[in-house]
Tab-separated table of C-alpha atoms in Angstrom:
chain	number	residue	atom	x	y	z
R	141	MET	CA	129.613	12.830	-127.756
R	142	SER	CA	133.397	12.625	-127.475
R	143	HIS	CA	135.111	9.656	-125.880
R	144	ILE	CA	136.392	11.711	-122.954
R	145	GLY	CA	132.949	13.267	-122.508
R	146	ARG	CA	131.559	9.821	-121.698
R	147	TYR	CA	134.123	9.418	-118.925
R	148	PHE	CA	133.148	12.756	-117.399
R	149	ASN	CA	129.445	11.902	-117.661
R	150	THR	CA	130.070	8.661	-115.794
R	151	LEU	CA	132.024	10.410	-113.040
R	152	GLU	CA	129.371	13.118	-112.647
R	153	LEU	CA	126.611	10.506	-112.518
R	154	LEU	CA	128.364	8.565	-109.754
R	155	LEU	CA	129.033	11.811	-107.893
R	156	SER	CA	125.273	12.372	-107.658
R	157	HIS	CA	124.680	8.772	-106.483
R	158	PRO	CA	126.940	8.173	-103.454
R	159	GLY	CA	125.180	4.867	-102.798
R	160	GLY	CA	126.457	3.548	-106.109
R	161	LEU	CA	124.780	2.289	-109.279
R	162	ALA	CA	124.607	-1.008	-111.119
R	163	LEU	CA	126.230	-1.333	-114.537
R	164	SER	CA	122.819	-1.444	-116.234
R	165	GLU	CA	121.745	1.785	-114.507
R	166	ILE	CA	124.932	3.563	-115.532
R	167	SER	CA	124.521	2.357	-119.101
R	168	GLU	CA	120.932	3.591	-119.217
R	169	GLN	CA	121.518	6.980	-117.599
R	170	THR	CA	124.646	7.814	-119.608
R	171	GLN	CA	122.986	6.499	-122.781
R	172	VAL	CA	125.840	4.232	-123.821
R	173	ALA	CA	125.912	0.510	-124.540
R	174	MET	CA	126.556	-1.883	-121.655
R	175	ALA	CA	129.893	-2.903	-123.159
R	176	THR	CA	130.979	0.727	-123.478
R	177	ALA	CA	129.898	1.532	-119.920
R	178	HIS	CA	131.808	-1.491	-118.639
R	179	ARG	CA	134.938	-0.440	-120.527
R	180	ILE	CA	134.741	3.096	-119.101
R	181	LEU	CA	134.207	1.833	-115.550
R	182	SER	CA	137.061	-0.654	-115.860
R	183	ALA	CA	139.421	2.130	-116.916
R	184	LEU	CA	138.252	4.376	-114.069
R	185	ARG	CA	138.664	1.537	-111.591
R	186	GLU	CA	142.209	0.859	-112.771
R	187	ARG	CA	143.066	4.517	-112.145
R	188	GLY	CA	141.535	4.426	-108.670
R	189	TYR	CA	138.495	6.623	-109.337
R	190	VAL	CA	135.780	3.992	-108.801
R	191	TYR	CA	135.331	0.660	-107.046
R	192	GLN	CA	132.695	-2.075	-106.837
R	193	ASP	CA	130.945	-2.809	-103.549
R	194	GLU	CA	129.513	-6.110	-102.300
R	195	GLN	CA	126.383	-5.656	-104.443
R	196	ASP	CA	128.532	-5.049	-107.551
R	197	HIS	CA	127.447	-1.414	-107.572
R	198	TYR	CA	129.997	1.069	-108.828
R	199	ARG	CA	130.930	3.903	-106.458
R	200	LEU	CA	133.381	6.773	-106.495
R	201	THR	CA	136.477	6.495	-104.346
R	202	LEU	CA	137.754	9.533	-102.438
R	203	LYS	CA	140.354	10.268	-105.100
R	204	ILE	CA	138.502	13.154	-106.771
R	205	PRO	CA	137.481	14.906	-103.504
R	206	SER	CA	141.005	14.495	-102.150
R	207	MET	CA	142.454	15.999	-105.334
R	208	GLY	CA	140.259	19.072	-104.942
R	209	VAL	CA	141.092	19.457	-101.258
R	210	SER	CA	144.814	19.033	-101.943
R	211	TYR	CA	144.763	21.624	-104.703
R	212	ILE	CA	143.049	24.239	-102.550
R	213	ALA	CA	145.417	23.486	-99.676
R	214	GLU	CA	148.438	23.869	-101.948
R	215	THR	CA	147.236	27.204	-103.280
R	216	GLY	CA	146.737	28.432	-99.737
R	217	PHE	CA	143.127	29.471	-100.354
R	218	ALA	CA	141.704	27.417	-97.493
R	219	LYS	CA	144.483	28.537	-95.172
R	220	ILE	CA	143.684	32.173	-95.931
R	221	MET	CA	139.886	31.953	-95.847
R	222	GLN	CA	139.017	29.359	-93.223
R	223	PRO	CA	139.881	31.544	-90.195
R	224	LEU	CA	137.515	34.236	-91.501
R	225	LEU	CA	134.670	31.747	-91.801
R	226	ASN	CA	135.476	30.331	-88.369
R	227	ASP	CA	135.326	33.817	-86.853
R	228	LEU	CA	131.946	34.538	-88.440
R	229	ALA	CA	130.564	31.182	-87.291
R	230	SER	CA	131.791	31.861	-83.753
R	231	GLU	CA	130.344	35.368	-83.757
R	232	THR	CA	126.906	34.292	-84.982
R	233	GLY	CA	126.732	30.749	-83.624
R	234	GLU	CA	125.457	29.548	-87.003
R	235	HIS	CA	126.568	27.696	-90.132
R	236	VAL	CA	128.696	29.752	-92.548
R	237	ARG	CA	129.473	28.892	-96.165
R	238	LEU	CA	131.547	30.457	-98.927
R	239	ALA	CA	130.696	29.895	-102.592
R	240	GLU	CA	132.669	30.694	-105.733
R	241	VAL	CA	131.124	32.151	-108.868
R	242	ALA	CA	131.864	29.728	-111.697
R	243	GLU	CA	130.550	31.318	-114.911
R	244	ASP	CA	126.841	30.390	-114.924
R	245	HIS	CA	126.593	28.743	-111.501
R	246	LEU	CA	127.819	28.855	-107.915
R	247	THR	CA	129.912	26.201	-106.177
R	248	TRP	CA	130.363	25.788	-102.421
R	249	VAL	CA	134.058	25.798	-101.490
R	250	LEU	CA	134.397	26.241	-97.710
R	251	GLN	CA	132.243	26.134	-94.580
R	252	ALA	CA	132.393	26.574	-90.813
R	253	THR	CA	130.026	25.701	-87.984
R	254	LYS	CA	129.981	26.916	-84.405
R	255	ASN	CA	129.008	24.196	-81.954
R	256	THR	CA	126.033	25.199	-79.838
R	257	LYS	CA	123.775	23.364	-77.443
R	258	GLY	CA	120.757	23.878	-79.669
R	259	LEU	CA	119.701	22.498	-83.028
R	260	GLN	CA	122.554	22.220	-85.518
R	261	TYR	CA	122.321	23.082	-89.199
R	262	ARG	CA	124.977	21.792	-91.570
R	263	ARG	CA	125.001	20.908	-95.265
R	264	ALA	CA	127.410	19.172	-97.631
R	265	LEU	CA	129.679	21.244	-99.854
R	266	ASP	CA	128.732	19.214	-102.934
R	267	GLU	CA	125.110	20.359	-102.647
R	268	LYS	CA	123.805	22.094	-105.771
R	269	ILE	CA	123.045	25.804	-105.338
R	270	ILE	CA	119.633	26.643	-106.801
R	271	PRO	CA	119.815	30.309	-107.869
R	272	HIS	CA	116.229	31.362	-107.102
R	273	THR	CA	115.640	29.531	-103.791
R	274	THR	CA	118.914	30.208	-101.968
R	275	ALA	CA	120.213	33.422	-100.448
R	276	ALA	CA	123.581	32.819	-102.124
R	277	GLY	CA	121.916	32.354	-105.501
R	278	LYS	CA	119.655	35.386	-105.191
R	279	VAL	CA	122.380	37.766	-104.083
R	280	TRP	CA	124.485	36.533	-107.011
R	281	LEU	CA	121.600	37.112	-109.450
R	282	SER	CA	121.225	40.642	-108.080
R	283	THR	CA	124.751	41.560	-109.235
R	284	MET	CA	124.101	40.867	-112.920
R	285	ARG	CA	121.951	42.349	-115.657
R	286	ASP	CA	118.355	41.162	-115.805
R	287	GLU	CA	118.952	39.575	-119.216
R	288	ARG	CA	121.679	37.310	-117.882
R	289	ALA	CA	119.686	36.488	-114.754
R	290	MET	CA	116.760	35.497	-116.971
R	291	ARG	CA	118.979	33.172	-119.022
R	292	ILE	CA	120.174	31.445	-115.853
R	293	LEU	CA	116.652	31.122	-114.463
R	294	ALA	CA	115.395	29.696	-117.763
R	295	ALA	CA	117.219	26.456	-116.966
R	296	TRP	CA	114.953	25.844	-113.950
R	297	ASP	CA	111.329	24.725	-113.696
R	298	ILE	CA	110.207	27.846	-111.838
R	299	GLU	CA	106.481	27.072	-111.666
R	300	ASN	CA	107.147	23.751	-109.937
R	301	THR	CA	109.907	25.018	-107.662
R	302	ARG	CA	108.114	23.898	-104.501
R	303	ASP	CA	108.366	20.311	-105.703
R	304	TYR	CA	112.127	20.443	-105.067
R	305	ALA	CA	112.534	23.346	-102.610
R	306	GLY	CA	110.914	24.905	-99.536
R	307	PRO	CA	107.298	25.998	-98.977
R	308	ASN	CA	108.073	29.708	-99.424
R	309	ALA	CA	109.975	29.307	-102.698
R	310	ARG	CA	108.970	31.784	-105.395
R	311	VAL	CA	107.068	30.217	-108.279
R	312	SER	CA	106.952	33.141	-110.700
R	313	ILE	CA	109.623	35.138	-112.510
R	314	ARG	CA	107.968	38.374	-111.400
R	315	ASP	CA	108.248	37.465	-107.706
R	316	ILE	CA	111.880	36.444	-108.152
R	317	PHE	CA	112.776	39.741	-109.810
R	318	ASP	CA	110.900	41.649	-107.096
R	319	ASP	CA	113.207	39.926	-104.607
R	320	ILE	CA	116.241	40.742	-106.742
R	321	ALA	CA	115.266	44.427	-106.842
R	322	LEU	CA	115.054	44.525	-103.042
R	323	ILE	CA	118.409	42.756	-102.689
R	324	ARG	CA	120.049	45.301	-104.993
R	325	LYS	CA	118.694	48.066	-102.776
R	326	GLU	CA	119.694	46.508	-99.444
R	327	GLY	CA	122.934	44.803	-100.474
R	328	TYR	CA	122.117	41.402	-99.010
R	329	ALA	CA	119.607	38.564	-99.415
R	330	VAL	CA	117.366	36.907	-96.841
R	331	VAL	CA	115.416	33.719	-97.543
R	332	ARG	CA	113.057	32.086	-95.075
R	333	GLU	CA	112.053	28.498	-95.830
R	334	GLU	CA	112.582	29.000	-99.561
R	335	GLY	CA	115.363	26.466	-99.925
R	336	GLU	CA	114.102	24.078	-97.268
R	337	VAL	CA	111.673	23.848	-94.372
R	338	GLY	CA	112.675	25.448	-91.083
R	339	VAL	CA	115.784	27.242	-92.346
R	340	CYS	CA	116.612	30.933	-92.712
R	341	VAL	CA	119.676	32.106	-94.645
R	342	VAL	CA	121.269	35.505	-95.224
R	343	ALA	CA	123.930	36.099	-97.878
R	344	ALA	CA	126.121	38.840	-99.304
R	345	ALA	CA	128.234	39.010	-102.446
R	346	VAL	CA	132.030	38.910	-102.218
R	347	PHE	CA	134.077	41.187	-104.476
R	348	ASP	CA	137.778	41.045	-105.364
R	349	SER	CA	138.926	44.643	-105.843
R	350	SER	CA	142.125	43.515	-107.589
R	351	ARG	CA	140.242	42.223	-110.631
R	352	PRO	CA	139.768	44.362	-113.763
R	353	ASP	CA	135.986	44.345	-113.350
R	354	SER	CA	135.627	44.546	-109.586
R	355	SER	CA	131.866	45.122	-109.906
R	356	LEU	CA	131.408	41.418	-110.634
R	357	PRO	CA	131.438	39.140	-107.562
R	358	VAL	CA	133.909	36.299	-107.151
R	359	GLY	CA	131.713	34.556	-104.615
R	360	THR	CA	129.049	34.749	-101.933
R	361	LEU	CA	129.162	34.442	-98.162
R	362	SER	CA	126.165	33.161	-96.220
R	363	ILE	CA	124.923	32.435	-92.709
R	364	ALA	CA	122.287	29.727	-92.234
R	365	GLY	CA	120.422	28.451	-89.220
R	366	PRO	CA	117.101	27.215	-87.866
R	367	ILE	CA	114.354	29.768	-88.394
R	368	ALA	CA	113.582	29.632	-84.669
R	369	ARG	CA	117.016	31.159	-83.952
R	370	MET	CA	117.273	33.429	-87.002
R	371	ARG	CA	114.580	35.790	-85.713
R	372	GLU	CA	114.156	39.490	-86.433
R	373	ASP	CA	115.784	40.424	-83.122
R	374	THR	CA	118.982	38.533	-84.030
R	375	LEU	CA	118.942	38.825	-87.811
R	376	GLY	CA	120.008	42.474	-87.855
R	377	ALA	CA	123.208	41.729	-85.950
R	378	HIS	CA	123.923	38.728	-88.182
R	379	ILE	CA	123.530	40.865	-91.307
R	380	GLU	CA	125.974	43.485	-90.026
R	381	SER	CA	128.467	40.740	-89.145
R	382	LEU	CA	127.958	39.223	-92.589
R	383	LYS	CA	128.627	42.523	-94.369
R	384	ARG	CA	131.866	43.092	-92.466
R	385	ALA	CA	133.001	39.529	-93.071
R	386	ALA	CA	132.204	39.717	-96.805
R	387	ILE	CA	134.487	42.746	-97.125
R	388	LYS	CA	137.294	40.921	-95.298
R	389	VAL	CA	136.840	37.818	-97.435
R	390	GLY	CA	137.023	39.979	-100.567
R	391	GLU	CA	140.259	41.569	-99.356
R	392	HIS	CA	141.769	38.172	-98.600
R	393	TRP	CA	140.535	36.804	-101.930
R	394	ALA	CA	142.446	39.603	-103.662
R	395	LEU	CA	145.522	38.649	-101.628
R	396	TRP	CA	145.194	34.995	-102.635
R	397	THR	CA	144.813	35.985	-106.301
R	398	SER	CA	147.953	38.107	-106.222
R	399	VAL	CA	150.018	35.486	-104.382
R	400	SER	CA	148.860	32.432	-106.332
R	401	GLY	CA	148.493	34.080	-109.731
R	402	LYS	CA	145.233	32.151	-110.188
R	403	ASP	CA	141.878	33.656	-111.150
R	404	SER	CA	139.630	30.835	-109.962
R	405	LEU	CA	139.455	27.752	-107.804
R	406	PRO	CA	139.546	24.185	-109.172
R	407	THR	CA	136.108	23.323	-107.777
R	408	ARG	CA	133.943	23.333	-110.885
């Protein structure tokens, strides 16, 4: 592995352990010698990327998240998109998230939540998007050829999905592709307790018509809430709101692309 690759591995490891890790744990999990791990961490600490807490555990500072937020703010993406997400959250009373397609995975980039008196549902933007248990992931899979979808799914332990997802998660490729076929027909995805217990999510793909291949999505838009509120009598209205919002987001995404001259967000 290259020298710089070890630095990135260390940063990514600490990103997945917000509580911090001891030097020995970092050395073991990045598969480098203790001396090498210490040298990498010392360099990262000097540049302000990591710090040591009272237990001598190494943790990330807020430098990397702040860099990402600053970049999006400077490009104007958040300024353009956030009002659309806020409107959808206000209209539905639920949690709304926007994800970007980043080659072979999805990345959350923005979110909005409408305050209600009932149970609140909210998730972190750094949460990994599992393609076959999330509405965002499934609607994204539905936009690609089966061969590519199969390659993406091959990276996951499908048979044991319920060990790391919800009780209704699909545990066979056939069931997943049955869902994908239905999503292609209806134009949106609905998952009930597949990603986690007690949660229902609906999602639609977002397309940028200004791109050469406008049939490929640039992102996904989703609405999530407690399954007790996301009932059949309210879900239909949410889906119609979602479809309209996804079109608006796609139009604004095209505007951002033309103004900024950028094809993707720095969130990968």
